[in-house]
Amino acid sequence: MCRTLLNAGYSVIGTGRRSERLAQLQQEYGKHFFPLTFDISDRHAAENALKTLPPQWQAIDLLVNNAGLALGLESADKVNLDDWNKMIDTNVKGLVTMTRLVLPQMVARNQGHIINFGSIAGTYPYPGGNVYGGTKAFVKQFSLNLRADLAGTNIRVSNVEPGLCGGTEFSNVRFKGDNVRAEKLYENVQYVTPQDIANIVLWLNQQPEHVNINRIEVMPTAQTFAPLNVARN
Ligand code: 8X3
């Protein structure tokens, strides 16, 4: 997403925990890229990081809240409670923290766009989706509620809800380093790619200011719906 926006002429603040990845982008894009290393689940780290932004980087027109993770696919009675907390800390608390920190200057300038990352898991339940799907349902409703609060402003809010998206570390993280299991998920299927999603983010933001896409649900053509489960005696 950073590269797609940079190639389209945007100046980008890239955030993440791994400074070496951000340094790589800075090397490639020079003064158009500003690296900001922090863990989004640490509220004070996020507050402090944003305070270090030089004045010319403080007017943020587009906030892309894509940081998030799924951990495990165990059923709710067996799940690791730390995993649930980590998903809530990142997907919910991290996302609302960033939104609350960036939104005031958007409101002051009456300009801006927040693009949140939900998931199809926020709409369609699946076994083991439990808290992950719950966090993404939160993101969906939070995005819509932001629009209600921002009535009368020019600030846009969109929720991107991807389905099976390969070519990221999503499943390696979900399966805690079981890379064979992670790779299997993407075998013999044309999944949605990070570039597909980046193109959608750019397209959402490039709509005219009077056009707000509230939600956009994206699946690979190869992914559709399973029948509802009926447990029989
Ligand atoms: C990513 C899609 O199906 O793994 O949020 O929940 S899924």
JSON list of C-alpha atoms in Angstrom, two decimals, residues 16-192:
[
{"chain": "A", "resi": 16, "resn": "GLY", "atom": "CA", "xyz": [5.09, -0.47, 11.92]},
{"chain": "A", "resi": 17, "resn": "ARG", "atom": "CA", "xyz": [7.11, -2.29, 14.53]},
{"chain": "A", "resi": 18, "resn": "ARG", "atom": "CA", "xyz": [9.92, -3.38, 12.23]},
{"chain": "A", "resi": 19, "resn": "SER", "atom": "CA", "xyz": [12.06, -0.32, 11.56]},
{"chain": "A", "resi": 20, "resn": "GLU", "atom": "CA", "xyz": [14.23, -2.13, 8.99]},
{"chain": "A", "resi": 21, "resn": "ARG", "atom": "CA", "xyz": [11.24, -2.50, 6.66]},
{"chain": "A", "resi": 22, "resn": "LEU", "atom": "CA", "xyz": [10.44, 1.17, 6.99]},
{"chain": "A", "resi": 23, "resn": "ALA", "atom": "CA", "xyz": [14.11, 2.08, 6.42]},
{"chain": "A", "resi": 24, "resn": "GLN", "atom": "CA", "xyz": [13.99, 0.11, 3.17]},
{"chain": "A", "resi": 25, "resn": "LEU", "atom": "CA", "xyz": [11.06, 2.19, 1.93]},
{"chain": "A", "resi": 26, "resn": "GLN", "atom": "CA", "xyz": [12.80, 5.38, 2.97]},
{"chain": "A", "resi": 27, "resn": "GLN", "atom": "CA", "xyz": [15.83, 4.33, 0.98]},
{"chain": "A", "resi": 28, "resn": "GLU", "atom": "CA", "xyz": [13.65, 3.73, -2.08]},
{"chain": "A", "resi": 29, "resn": "TYR", "atom": "CA", "xyz": [11.48, 6.84, -1.85]},
{"chain": "A", "resi": 30, "resn": "GLY", "atom": "CA", "xyz": [13.65, 9.37, 0.02]},
{"chain": "A", "resi": 31, "resn": "LYS", "atom": "CA", "xyz": [11.94, 12.50, 1.26]},
{"chain": "A", "resi": 32, "resn": "HIS", "atom": "CA", "xyz": [8.47, 11.37, 0.17]},
{"chain": "A", "resi": 33, "resn": "PHE", "atom": "CA", "xyz": [8.43, 8.67, 2.85]},
{"chain": "A", "resi": 34, "resn": "PHE", "atom": "CA", "xyz": [8.54, 9.21, 6.60]},
{"chain": "A", "resi": 35, "resn": "PRO", "atom": "CA", "xyz": [9.12, 6.15, 8.83]},
{"chain": "A", "resi": 36, "resn": "LEU", "atom": "CA", "xyz": [7.46, 6.03, 12.23]},
{"chain": "A", "resi": 37, "resn": "THR", "atom": "CA", "xyz": [8.30, 2.93, 14.26]},
{"chain": "A", "resi": 38, "resn": "PHE", "atom": "CA", "xyz": [5.91, 1.96, 17.04]},
{"chain": "A", "resi": 39, "resn": "ASP", "atom": "CA", "xyz": [3.56, -0.79, 18.18]},
{"chain": "A", "resi": 40, "resn": "ILE", "atom": "CA", "xyz": [-0.01, 0.26, 17.47]},
{"chain": "A", "resi": 41, "resn": "SER", "atom": "CA", "xyz": [-1.29, -1.73, 20.45]},
{"chain": "A", "resi": 42, "resn": "ASP", "atom": "CA", "xyz": [0.71, 0.51, 22.81]},
{"chain": "A", "resi": 43, "resn": "ARG", "atom": "CA", "xyz": [-1.37, 3.65, 23.21]},
{"chain": "A", "resi": 44, "resn": "HIS", "atom": "CA", "xyz": [1.40, 5.76, 24.71]},
{"chain": "A", "resi": 45, "resn": "ALA", "atom": "CA", "xyz": [3.87, 4.68, 22.03]},
{"chain": "A", "resi": 46, "resn": "ALA", "atom": "CA", "xyz": [1.36, 5.77, 19.37]},
{"chain": "A", "resi": 47, "resn": "GLU", "atom": "CA", "xyz": [0.79, 9.13, 21.08]},
{"chain": "A", "resi": 48, "resn": "ASN", "atom": "CA", "xyz": [4.51, 9.75, 21.45]},
{"chain": "A", "resi": 49, "resn": "ALA", "atom": "CA", "xyz": [5.30, 8.69, 17.89]},
{"chain": "A", "resi": 50, "resn": "LEU", "atom": "CA", "xyz": [2.78, 11.10, 16.39]},
{"chain": "A", "resi": 51, "resn": "LYS", "atom": "CA", "xyz": [4.18, 13.91, 18.53]},
{"chain": "A", "resi": 52, "resn": "THR", "atom": "CA", "xyz": [7.56, 13.45, 16.82]},
{"chain": "A", "resi": 53, "resn": "LEU", "atom": "CA", "xyz": [6.15, 14.21, 13.36]},
{"chain": "A", "resi": 54, "resn": "PRO", "atom": "CA", "xyz": [7.85, 17.26, 11.84]},
{"chain": "A", "resi": 55, "resn": "PRO", "atom": "CA", "xyz": [5.39, 20.13, 11.14]},
{"chain": "A", "resi": 56, "resn": "GLN", "atom": "CA", "xyz": [5.26, 19.45, 7.38]},
{"chain": "A", "resi": 57, "resn": "TRP", "atom": "CA", "xyz": [4.04, 15.90, 8.07]},
{"chain": "A", "resi": 58, "resn": "GLN", "atom": "CA", "xyz": [1.35, 16.77, 10.59]},
{"chain": "A", "resi": 59, "resn": "ALA", "atom": "CA", "xyz": [-1.53, 17.46, 8.20]},
{"chain": "A", "resi": 60, "resn": "ILE", "atom": "CA", "xyz": [-2.62, 13.90, 7.44]},
{"chain": "A", "resi": 61, "resn": "ASP", "atom": "CA", "xyz": [-5.17, 13.64, 4.60]},
{"chain": "A", "resi": 62, "resn": "LEU", "atom": "CA", "xyz": [-5.53, 9.86, 4.56]},
{"chain": "A", "resi": 63, "resn": "LEU", "atom": "CA", "xyz": [-5.29, 7.48, 7.50]},
{"chain": "A", "resi": 64, "resn": "VAL", "atom": "CA", "xyz": [-5.16, 3.81, 6.50]},
{"chain": "A", "resi": 65, "resn": "ASN", "atom": "CA", "xyz": [-5.82, 1.67, 9.56]},
{"chain": "A", "resi": 66, "resn": "ASN", "atom": "CA", "xyz": [-4.60, -1.65, 8.22]},
{"chain": "A", "resi": 67, "resn": "ALA", "atom": "CA", "xyz": [-2.63, -2.92, 11.23]},
{"chain": "A", "resi": 68, "resn": "GLY", "atom": "CA", "xyz": [-4.32, -5.99, 12.62]},
{"chain": "A", "resi": 69, "resn": "LEU", "atom": "CA", "xyz": [-3.99, -9.70, 13.10]},
{"chain": "A", "resi": 70, "resn": "ALA", "atom": "CA", "xyz": [-5.75, -13.01, 13.60]},
{"chain": "A", "resi": 71, "resn": "LEU", "atom": "CA", "xyz": [-4.38, -15.52, 16.10]},
{"chain": "A", "resi": 72, "resn": "GLY", "atom": "CA", "xyz": [-5.42, -19.14, 16.02]},
{"chain": "A", "resi": 73, "resn": "LEU", "atom": "CA", "xyz": [-8.53, -20.96, 14.84]},
{"chain": "A", "resi": 74, "resn": "GLU", "atom": "CA", "xyz": [-9.31, -22.86, 18.02]},
{"chain": "A", "resi": 75, "resn": "SER", "atom": "CA", "xyz": [-12.85, -23.02, 19.29]},
{"chain": "A", "resi": 76, "resn": "ALA", "atom": "CA", "xyz": [-13.85, -20.54, 21.98]},
{"chain": "A", "resi": 77, "resn": "ASP", "atom": "CA", "xyz": [-13.65, -23.06, 24.82]},
{"chain": "A", "resi": 78, "resn": "LYS", "atom": "CA", "xyz": [-10.03, -23.95, 24.03]},
{"chain": "A", "resi": 79, "resn": "VAL", "atom": "CA", "xyz": [-8.58, -20.70, 22.84]},
{"chain": "A", "resi": 80, "resn": "ASN", "atom": "CA", "xyz": [-5.62, -18.95, 24.45]},
{"chain": "A", "resi": 81, "resn": "LEU", "atom": "CA", "xyz": [-6.97, -15.91, 26.27]},
{"chain": "A", "resi": 82, "resn": "ASP", "atom": "CA", "xyz": [-3.75, -13.97, 25.58]},
{"chain": "A", "resi": 83, "resn": "ASP", "atom": "CA", "xyz": [-4.45, -14.38, 21.86]},
{"chain": "A", "resi": 84, "resn": "TRP", "atom": "CA", "xyz": [-7.91, -12.89, 22.26]},
{"chain": "A", "resi": 85, "resn": "ASN", "atom": "CA", "xyz": [-6.51, -9.95, 24.19]},
{"chain": "A", "resi": 86, "resn": "LYS", "atom": "CA", "xyz": [-3.80, -9.34, 21.62]},
{"chain": "A", "resi": 87, "resn": "MET", "atom": "CA", "xyz": [-6.34, -9.20, 18.80]},
{"chain": "A", "resi": 88, "resn": "ILE", "atom": "CA", "xyz": [-8.53, -6.80, 20.76]},
{"chain": "A", "resi": 89, "resn": "ASP", "atom": "CA", "xyz": [-5.52, -4.63, 21.69]},
{"chain": "A", "resi": 90, "resn": "THR", "atom": "CA", "xyz": [-4.43, -4.32, 18.06]},
{"chain": "A", "resi": 91, "resn": "ASN", "atom": "CA", "xyz": [-7.54, -4.61, 15.89]},
{"chain": "A", "resi": 92, "resn": "VAL", "atom": "CA", "xyz": [-9.84, -2.63, 18.17]},
{"chain": "A", "resi": 93, "resn": "LYS", "atom": "CA", "xyz": [-7.83, -0.52, 20.61]},
{"chain": "A", "resi": 94, "resn": "GLY", "atom": "CA", "xyz": [-4.98, 0.25, 18.20]},
{"chain": "A", "resi": 95, "resn": "LEU", "atom": "CA", "xyz": [-7.39, 1.26, 15.47]},
{"chain": "A", "resi": 96, "resn": "VAL", "atom": "CA", "xyz": [-9.48, 3.53, 17.70]},
{"chain": "A", "resi": 97, "resn": "THR", "atom": "CA", "xyz": [-6.33, 5.09, 19.18]},
{"chain": "A", "resi": 98, "resn": "MET", "atom": "CA", "xyz": [-4.95, 6.02, 15.76]},
{"chain": "A", "resi": 99, "resn": "THR", "atom": "CA", "xyz": [-8.34, 7.34, 14.68]},
{"chain": "A", "resi": 100, "resn": "ARG", "atom": "CA", "xyz": [-8.72, 9.50, 17.80]},
{"chain": "A", "resi": 101, "resn": "LEU", "atom": "CA", "xyz": [-5.16, 10.84, 17.43]},
{"chain": "A", "resi": 102, "resn": "VAL", "atom": "CA", "xyz": [-5.41, 11.75, 13.74]},
{"chain": "A", "resi": 103, "resn": "LEU", "atom": "CA", "xyz": [-9.03, 12.87, 13.47]},
{"chain": "A", "resi": 104, "resn": "PRO", "atom": "CA", "xyz": [-8.88, 16.30, 15.21]},
{"chain": "A", "resi": 105, "resn": "GLN", "atom": "CA", "xyz": [-6.57, 17.85, 12.62]},
{"chain": "A", "resi": 106, "resn": "MET", "atom": "CA", "xyz": [-8.78, 16.45, 9.85]},
{"chain": "A", "resi": 107, "resn": "VAL", "atom": "CA", "xyz": [-11.82, 18.06, 11.47]},
{"chain": "A", "resi": 108, "resn": "ALA", "atom": "CA", "xyz": [-9.93, 21.33, 11.95]},
{"chain": "A", "resi": 109, "resn": "ARG", "atom": "CA", "xyz": [-9.08, 21.38, 8.21]},
{"chain": "A", "resi": 110, "resn": "ASN", "atom": "CA", "xyz": [-12.46, 19.91, 7.22]},
{"chain": "A", "resi": 111, "resn": "GLN", "atom": "CA", "xyz": [-10.63, 17.46, 4.99]},
{"chain": "A", "resi": 112, "resn": "GLY", "atom": "CA", "xyz": [-9.54, 13.87, 5.23]},
{"chain": "A", "resi": 113, "resn": "HIS", "atom": "CA", "xyz": [-10.30, 10.23, 4.69]},
{"chain": "A", "resi": 114, "resn": "ILE", "atom": "CA", "xyz": [-10.05, 7.31, 7.11]},
{"chain": "A", "resi": 115, "resn": "ILE", "atom": "CA", "xyz": [-9.82, 3.89, 5.50]},
{"chain": "A", "resi": 116, "resn": "ASN", "atom": "CA", "xyz": [-10.25, 1.14, 8.05]},
{"chain": "A", "resi": 117, "resn": "PHE", "atom": "CA", "xyz": [-9.58, -2.53, 7.55]},
{"chain": "A", "resi": 118, "resn": "GLY", "atom": "CA", "xyz": [-12.40, -4.85, 8.46]},
{"chain": "A", "resi": 119, "resn": "SER", "atom": "CA", "xyz": [-12.76, -8.33, 7.03]},
{"chain": "A", "resi": 120, "resn": "ILE", "atom": "CA", "xyz": [-15.37, -10.65, 5.62]},
{"chain": "A", "resi": 121, "resn": "ALA", "atom": "CA", "xyz": [-14.99, -12.23, 9.07]},
{"chain": "A", "resi": 122, "resn": "GLY", "atom": "CA", "xyz": [-16.81, -9.21, 10.48]},
{"chain": "A", "resi": 123, "resn": "THR", "atom": "CA", "xyz": [-19.94, -10.22, 8.57]},
{"chain": "A", "resi": 124, "resn": "TYR", "atom": "CA", "xyz": [-19.78, -13.99, 8.05]},
{"chain": "A", "resi": 125, "resn": "PRO", "atom": "CA", "xyz": [-19.12, -16.21, 11.08]},
{"chain": "A", "resi": 126, "resn": "TYR", "atom": "CA", "xyz": [-16.86, -19.22, 10.67]},
{"chain": "A", "resi": 127, "resn": "PRO", "atom": "CA", "xyz": [-15.59, -21.81, 13.16]},
{"chain": "A", "resi": 128, "resn": "GLY", "atom": "CA", "xyz": [-12.61, -20.41, 15.04]},
{"chain": "A", "resi": 129, "resn": "GLY", "atom": "CA", "xyz": [-13.33, -16.87, 13.86]},
{"chain": "A", "resi": 130, "resn": "ASN", "atom": "CA", "xyz": [-14.68, -15.98, 17.33]},
{"chain": "A", "resi": 131, "resn": "VAL", "atom": "CA", "xyz": [-12.82, -12.88, 18.56]},
{"chain": "A", "resi": 132, "resn": "TYR", "atom": "CA", "xyz": [-11.11, -12.13, 15.25]},
{"chain": "A", "resi": 133, "resn": "GLY", "atom": "CA", "xyz": [-14.50, -11.83, 13.56]},
{"chain": "A", "resi": 134, "resn": "GLY", "atom": "CA", "xyz": [-15.76, -9.91, 16.57]},
{"chain": "A", "resi": 135, "resn": "THR", "atom": "CA", "xyz": [-13.01, -7.31, 16.25]},
{"chain": "A", "resi": 136, "resn": "LYS", "atom": "CA", "xyz": [-13.76, -6.89, 12.55]},
{"chain": "A", "resi": 137, "resn": "ALA", "atom": "CA", "xyz": [-17.48, -6.50, 13.22]},
{"chain": "A", "resi": 138, "resn": "PHE", "atom": "CA", "xyz": [-16.45, -3.75, 15.64]},
{"chain": "A", "resi": 139, "resn": "VAL", "atom": "CA", "xyz": [-14.40, -2.07, 12.91]},
{"chain": "A", "resi": 140, "resn": "LYS", "atom": "CA", "xyz": [-17.37, -2.19, 10.54]},
{"chain": "A", "resi": 141, "resn": "GLN", "atom": "CA", "xyz": [-19.76, -0.57, 13.02]},
{"chain": "A", "resi": 142, "resn": "PHE", "atom": "CA", "xyz": [-17.14, 1.88, 14.29]},
{"chain": "A", "resi": 143, "resn": "SER", "atom": "CA", "xyz": [-16.54, 3.02, 10.70]},
{"chain": "A", "resi": 144, "resn": "LEU", "atom": "CA", "xyz": [-20.25, 3.63, 10.14]},
{"chain": "A", "resi": 145, "resn": "ASN", "atom": "CA", "xyz": [-20.56, 5.41, 13.49]},
{"chain": "A", "resi": 146, "resn": "LEU", "atom": "CA", "xyz": [-17.62, 7.65, 12.62]},
{"chain": "A", "resi": 147, "resn": "ARG", "atom": "CA", "xyz": [-19.60, 8.75, 9.58]},
{"chain": "A", "resi": 148, "resn": "ALA", "atom": "CA", "xyz": [-22.50, 9.65, 11.85]},
{"chain": "A", "resi": 149, "resn": "ASP", "atom": "CA", "xyz": [-20.23, 11.76, 14.06]},
{"chain": "A", "resi": 150, "resn": "LEU", "atom": "CA", "xyz": [-18.68, 13.43, 11.03]},
{"chain": "A", "resi": 151, "resn": "ALA", "atom": "CA", "xyz": [-21.99, 14.48, 9.50]},
{"chain": "A", "resi": 152, "resn": "GLY", "atom": "CA", "xyz": [-21.69, 17.90, 7.91]},
{"chain": "A", "resi": 153, "resn": "THR", "atom": "CA", "xyz": [-17.93, 17.62, 7.39]},
{"chain": "A", "resi": 154, "resn": "ASN", "atom": "CA", "xyz": [-16.02, 16.69, 4.25]},
{"chain": "A", "resi": 155, "resn": "ILE", "atom": "CA", "xyz": [-14.28, 13.81, 6.01]},
{"chain": "A", "resi": 156, "resn": "ARG", "atom": "CA", "xyz": [-14.78, 10.41, 4.48]},
{"chain": "A", "resi": 157, "resn": "VAL", "atom": "CA", "xyz": [-14.70, 7.02, 6.18]},
{"chain": "A", "resi": 158, "resn": "SER", "atom": "CA", "xyz": [-14.52, 3.69, 4.38]},
{"chain": "A", "resi": 159, "resn": "ASN", "atom": "CA", "xyz": [-14.25, 0.11, 5.60]},
{"chain": "A", "resi": 160, "resn": "VAL", "atom": "CA", "xyz": [-12.38, -2.36, 3.40]},
{"chain": "A", "resi": 161, "resn": "GLU", "atom": "CA", "xyz": [-13.42, -5.95, 4.10]},
{"chain": "A", "resi": 162, "resn": "PRO", "atom": "CA", "xyz": [-11.11, -8.46, 2.42]},
{"chain": "A", "resi": 163, "resn": "GLY", "atom": "CA", "xyz": [-11.63, -12.18, 2.16]},
{"chain": "A", "resi": 164, "resn": "LEU", "atom": "CA", "xyz": [-8.87, -14.64, 1.30]},
{"chain": "A", "resi": 165, "resn": "CYS", "atom": "CA", "xyz": [-5.84, -12.45, 0.63]},
{"chain": "A", "resi": 166, "resn": "GLY", "atom": "CA", "xyz": [-2.53, -14.22, 0.07]},
{"chain": "A", "resi": 167, "resn": "GLY", "atom": "CA", "xyz": [1.01, -12.94, -0.24]},
{"chain": "A", "resi": 168, "resn": "THR", "atom": "CA", "xyz": [1.14, -11.48, 3.28]},
{"chain": "A", "resi": 169, "resn": "GLU", "atom": "CA", "xyz": [2.18, -12.81, 6.68]},
{"chain": "A", "resi": 170, "resn": "PHE", "atom": "CA", "xyz": [-1.45, -12.99, 7.81]},
{"chain": "A", "resi": 171, "resn": "SER", "atom": "CA", "xyz": [-1.71, -16.78, 8.03]},
{"chain": "A", "resi": 172, "resn": "ASN", "atom": "CA", "xyz": [1.90, -17.30, 9.17]},
{"chain": "A", "resi": 173, "resn": "VAL", "atom": "CA", "xyz": [0.96, -15.11, 12.13]},
{"chain": "A", "resi": 174, "resn": "ARG", "atom": "CA", "xyz": [-2.43, -16.77, 12.62]},
{"chain": "A", "resi": 175, "resn": "PHE", "atom": "CA", "xyz": [-0.84, -20.23, 12.67]},
{"chain": "A", "resi": 176, "resn": "LYS", "atom": "CA", "xyz": [2.04, -19.01, 14.82]},
{"chain": "A", "resi": 177, "resn": "GLY", "atom": "CA", "xyz": [4.88, -19.90, 12.49]},
{"chain": "A", "resi": 178, "resn": "ASP", "atom": "CA", "xyz": [3.38, -23.11, 11.08]},
{"chain": "A", "resi": 179, "resn": "ASN", "atom": "CA", "xyz": [4.29, -21.98, 7.58]},
{"chain": "A", "resi": 180, "resn": "VAL", "atom": "CA", "xyz": [3.28, -25.27, 5.93]},
{"chain": "A", "resi": 181, "resn": "ARG", "atom": "CA", "xyz": [-0.26, -24.88, 7.26]},
{"chain": "A", "resi": 182, "resn": "ALA", "atom": "CA", "xyz": [-0.26, -21.23, 6.22]},
{"chain": "A", "resi": 183, "resn": "GLU", "atom": "CA", "xyz": [0.89, -22.01, 2.67]},
{"chain": "A", "resi": 184, "resn": "LYS", "atom": "CA", "xyz": [-1.72, -24.74, 2.27]},
{"chain": "A", "resi": 185, "resn": "LEU", "atom": "CA", "xyz": [-4.48, -22.17, 2.61]},
{"chain": "A", "resi": 186, "resn": "TYR", "atom": "CA", "xyz": [-3.34, -20.44, -0.57]},
{"chain": "A", "resi": 187, "resn": "GLU", "atom": "CA", "xyz": [-2.62, -23.57, -2.61]},
{"chain": "A", "resi": 188, "resn": "ASN", "atom": "CA", "xyz": [-4.30, -23.95, -6.00]},
{"chain": "A", "resi": 189, "resn": "VAL", "atom": "CA", "xyz": [-6.45, -20.85, -5.63]},
{"chain": "A", "resi": 190, "resn": "GLN", "atom": "CA", "xyz": [-6.14, -17.42, -7.16]},
{"chain": "A", "resi": 191, "resn": "TYR", "atom": "CA", "xyz": [-6.42, -15.40, -3.96]},
{"chain": "A", "resi": 192, "resn": "VAL", "atom": "CA", "xyz": [-6.80, -11.64, -3.72]}
]
